[in-house]
Short mmCIF file of C-alpha atoms in Angstrom, two decimals:
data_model
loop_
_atom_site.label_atom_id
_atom_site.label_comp_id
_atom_site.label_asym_id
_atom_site.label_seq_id
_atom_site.Cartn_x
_atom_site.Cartn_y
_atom_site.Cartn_z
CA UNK A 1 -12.70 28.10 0.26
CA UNK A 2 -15.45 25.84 -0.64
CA UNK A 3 -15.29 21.65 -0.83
CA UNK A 4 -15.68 20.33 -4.64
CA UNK A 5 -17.23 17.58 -2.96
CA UNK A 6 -18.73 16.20 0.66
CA UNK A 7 -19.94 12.63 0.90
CA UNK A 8 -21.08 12.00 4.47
CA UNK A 9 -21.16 8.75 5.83
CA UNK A 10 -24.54 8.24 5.39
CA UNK A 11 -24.72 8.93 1.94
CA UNK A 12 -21.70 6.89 0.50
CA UNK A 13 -22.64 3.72 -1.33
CA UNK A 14 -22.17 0.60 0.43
CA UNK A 15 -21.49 -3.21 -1.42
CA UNK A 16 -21.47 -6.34 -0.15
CA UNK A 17 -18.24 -8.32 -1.45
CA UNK A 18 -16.13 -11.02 -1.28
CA UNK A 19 -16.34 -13.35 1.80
CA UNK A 20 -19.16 -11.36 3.33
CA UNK A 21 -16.75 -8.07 3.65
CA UNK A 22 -18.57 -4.71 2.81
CA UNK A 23 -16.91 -2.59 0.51
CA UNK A 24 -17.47 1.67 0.74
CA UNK A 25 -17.22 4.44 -2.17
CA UNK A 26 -16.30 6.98 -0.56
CA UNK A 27 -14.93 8.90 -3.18
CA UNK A 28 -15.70 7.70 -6.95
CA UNK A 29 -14.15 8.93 -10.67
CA UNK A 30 -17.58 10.49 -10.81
CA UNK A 31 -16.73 12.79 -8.17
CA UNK A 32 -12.85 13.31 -8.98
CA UNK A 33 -13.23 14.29 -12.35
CA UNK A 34 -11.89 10.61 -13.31
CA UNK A 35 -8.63 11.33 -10.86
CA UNK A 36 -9.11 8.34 -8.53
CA UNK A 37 -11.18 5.80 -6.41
CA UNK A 38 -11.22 5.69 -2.72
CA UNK A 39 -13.09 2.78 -0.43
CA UNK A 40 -12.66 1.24 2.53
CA UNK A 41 -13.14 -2.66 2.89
CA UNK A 42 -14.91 -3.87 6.26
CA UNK A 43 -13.81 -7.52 6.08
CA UNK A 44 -13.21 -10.60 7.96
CA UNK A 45 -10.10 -13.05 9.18
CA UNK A 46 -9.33 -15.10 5.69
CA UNK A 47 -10.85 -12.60 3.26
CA UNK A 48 -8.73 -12.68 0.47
CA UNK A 49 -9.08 -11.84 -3.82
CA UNK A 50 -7.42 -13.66 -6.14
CA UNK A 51 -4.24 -12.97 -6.66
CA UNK A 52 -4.36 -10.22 -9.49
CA UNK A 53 -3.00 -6.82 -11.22
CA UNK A 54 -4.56 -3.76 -12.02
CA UNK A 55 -3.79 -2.76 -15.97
CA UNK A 56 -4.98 0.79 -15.35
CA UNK A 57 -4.49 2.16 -12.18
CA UNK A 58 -1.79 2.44 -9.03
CA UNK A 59 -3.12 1.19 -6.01
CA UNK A 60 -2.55 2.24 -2.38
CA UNK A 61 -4.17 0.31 0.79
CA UNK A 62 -3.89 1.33 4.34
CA UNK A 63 -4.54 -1.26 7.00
CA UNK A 64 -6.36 1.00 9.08
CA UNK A 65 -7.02 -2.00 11.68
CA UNK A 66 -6.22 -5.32 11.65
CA UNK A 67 -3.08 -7.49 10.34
CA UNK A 68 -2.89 -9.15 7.02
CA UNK A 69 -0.24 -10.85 4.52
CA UNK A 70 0.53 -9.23 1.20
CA UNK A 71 1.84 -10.70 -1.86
CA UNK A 72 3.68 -8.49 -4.54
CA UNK A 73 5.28 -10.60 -7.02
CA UNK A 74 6.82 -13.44 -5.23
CA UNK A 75 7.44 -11.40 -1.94
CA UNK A 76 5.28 -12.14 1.31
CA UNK A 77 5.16 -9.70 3.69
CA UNK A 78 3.26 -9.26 7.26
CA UNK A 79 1.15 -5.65 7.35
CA UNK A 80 0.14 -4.55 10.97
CA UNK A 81 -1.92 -2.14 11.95
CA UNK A 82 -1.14 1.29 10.38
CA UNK A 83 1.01 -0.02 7.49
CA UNK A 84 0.76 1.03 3.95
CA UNK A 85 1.01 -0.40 0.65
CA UNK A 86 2.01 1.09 -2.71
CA UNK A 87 1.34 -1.40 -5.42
CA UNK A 88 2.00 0.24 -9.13
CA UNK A 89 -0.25 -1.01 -12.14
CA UNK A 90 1.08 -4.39 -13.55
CA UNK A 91 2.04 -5.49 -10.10
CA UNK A 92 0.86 -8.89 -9.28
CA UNK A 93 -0.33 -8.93 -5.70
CA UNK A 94 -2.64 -10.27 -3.49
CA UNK A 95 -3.49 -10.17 0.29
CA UNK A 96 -5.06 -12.51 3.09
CA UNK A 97 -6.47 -11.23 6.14
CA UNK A 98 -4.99 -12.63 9.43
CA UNK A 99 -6.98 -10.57 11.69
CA UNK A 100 -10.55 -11.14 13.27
CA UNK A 101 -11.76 -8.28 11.39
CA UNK A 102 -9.78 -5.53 9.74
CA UNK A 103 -10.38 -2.28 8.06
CA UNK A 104 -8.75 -1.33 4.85
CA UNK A 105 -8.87 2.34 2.98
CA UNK A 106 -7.79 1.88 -0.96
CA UNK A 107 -7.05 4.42 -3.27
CA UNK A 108 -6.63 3.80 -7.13
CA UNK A 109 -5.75 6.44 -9.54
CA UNK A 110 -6.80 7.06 -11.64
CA UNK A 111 -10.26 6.26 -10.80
CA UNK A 112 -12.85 4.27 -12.18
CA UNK A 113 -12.17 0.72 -10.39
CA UNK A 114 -15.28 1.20 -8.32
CA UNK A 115 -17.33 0.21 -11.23
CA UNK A 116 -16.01 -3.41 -10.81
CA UNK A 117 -17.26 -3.53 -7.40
CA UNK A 118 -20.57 -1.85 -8.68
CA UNK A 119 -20.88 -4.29 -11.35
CA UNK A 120 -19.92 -7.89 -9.37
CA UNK A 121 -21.36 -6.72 -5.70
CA UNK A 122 -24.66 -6.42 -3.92
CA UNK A 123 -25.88 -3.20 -3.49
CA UNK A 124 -26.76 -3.27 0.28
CA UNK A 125 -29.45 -0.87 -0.15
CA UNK A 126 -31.43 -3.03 -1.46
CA UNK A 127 -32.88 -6.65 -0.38
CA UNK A 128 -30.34 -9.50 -0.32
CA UNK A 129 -31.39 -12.09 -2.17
CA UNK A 130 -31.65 -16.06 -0.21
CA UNK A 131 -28.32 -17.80 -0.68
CA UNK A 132 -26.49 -14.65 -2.33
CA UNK A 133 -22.82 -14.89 -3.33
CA UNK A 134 -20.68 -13.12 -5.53
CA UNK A 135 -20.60 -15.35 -8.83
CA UNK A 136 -17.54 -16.06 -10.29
CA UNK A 137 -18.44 -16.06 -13.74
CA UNK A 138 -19.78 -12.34 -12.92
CA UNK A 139 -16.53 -11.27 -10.96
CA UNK A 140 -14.56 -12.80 -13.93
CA UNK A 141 -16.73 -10.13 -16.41
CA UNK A 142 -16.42 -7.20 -14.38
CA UNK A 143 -12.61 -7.71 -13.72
CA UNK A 144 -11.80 -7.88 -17.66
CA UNK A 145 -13.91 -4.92 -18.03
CA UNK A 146 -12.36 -2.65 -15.92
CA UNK A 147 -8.56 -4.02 -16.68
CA UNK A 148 -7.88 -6.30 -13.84
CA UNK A 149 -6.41 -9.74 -15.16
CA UNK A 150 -7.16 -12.31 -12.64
CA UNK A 151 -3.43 -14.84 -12.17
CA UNK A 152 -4.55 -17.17 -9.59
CA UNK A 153 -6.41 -18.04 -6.75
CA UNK A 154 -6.33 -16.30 -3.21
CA UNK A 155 -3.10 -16.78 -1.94
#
């Protein structure tokens, strides 16, 4: 049996996003046929979106390393390392990162939330531009177009 599709390391496409994190495509709807989006998030202590839904797709995030509080709906809730998260579409939720550093793997199905990354994030293949930051006007654009409605600030 063969693989439908390998991306090494190497190879995956790497942004820079919110607070300085990095976030990986590992696996885009390019590559599954449309059936989901996986990345990991390299981030930092206090990284945290805005609190938010997704219209389209269910959500799953894996604290791989690190600790972190997550919001769903009005619930708080401490994830250590190793926990998991199932947030369905039309979920408000958010998260804050209590940790030093942390690692995160997402998956979305189906797929096609990576193009909001792609579209608001820096490409760290190429130069970073002096003073660079991820505008909130842009971040605003690509979360409308690719059905996440913004509800609030990080929590």
């Amino acid at each position: 049996m063969s693989m439908a599709y390998l991306a090494q390391a190497g190879r995956q496409q790497k942004l820079e996003w919110l607070d300085g994190g990095v976030f990986a495509v590992l696996l885009d709807s390019a590559a599954t046929d449309g059936q989901l989006t996986v990345g990991r998030f390299s981030v930092t202590k206090g990284e945290a979106p805005p609190y938010h839904m997704h219209t389209r797709e269910d959500e799953v995030f894996m604290l791989i390393k690190g600790t972190a509080l997550v919001w769903s709906d009005d619930q708080e809730r401490e994830l250590s390392e190793g926990g998991i998260v199932y947030l369905p579409k039309n979920v408000p939720h958010g998260y804050r990162i209590t940790s030093d550093t942390a690692d995160l793997l997402m998956i979305c199905t189906p797929g096609g939330l990576e193009g909001m990354f792609r579209h608001a994030g820096r490409d760290l293949s190429t130069p970073r531009p002096e003073g660079f930051r991820i505008d909130p006007e842009l971040l605003a654009e690509a979360a409308d177009k690719y059905g996440q409605i913004v509800l609030g600030p990080p929590r």
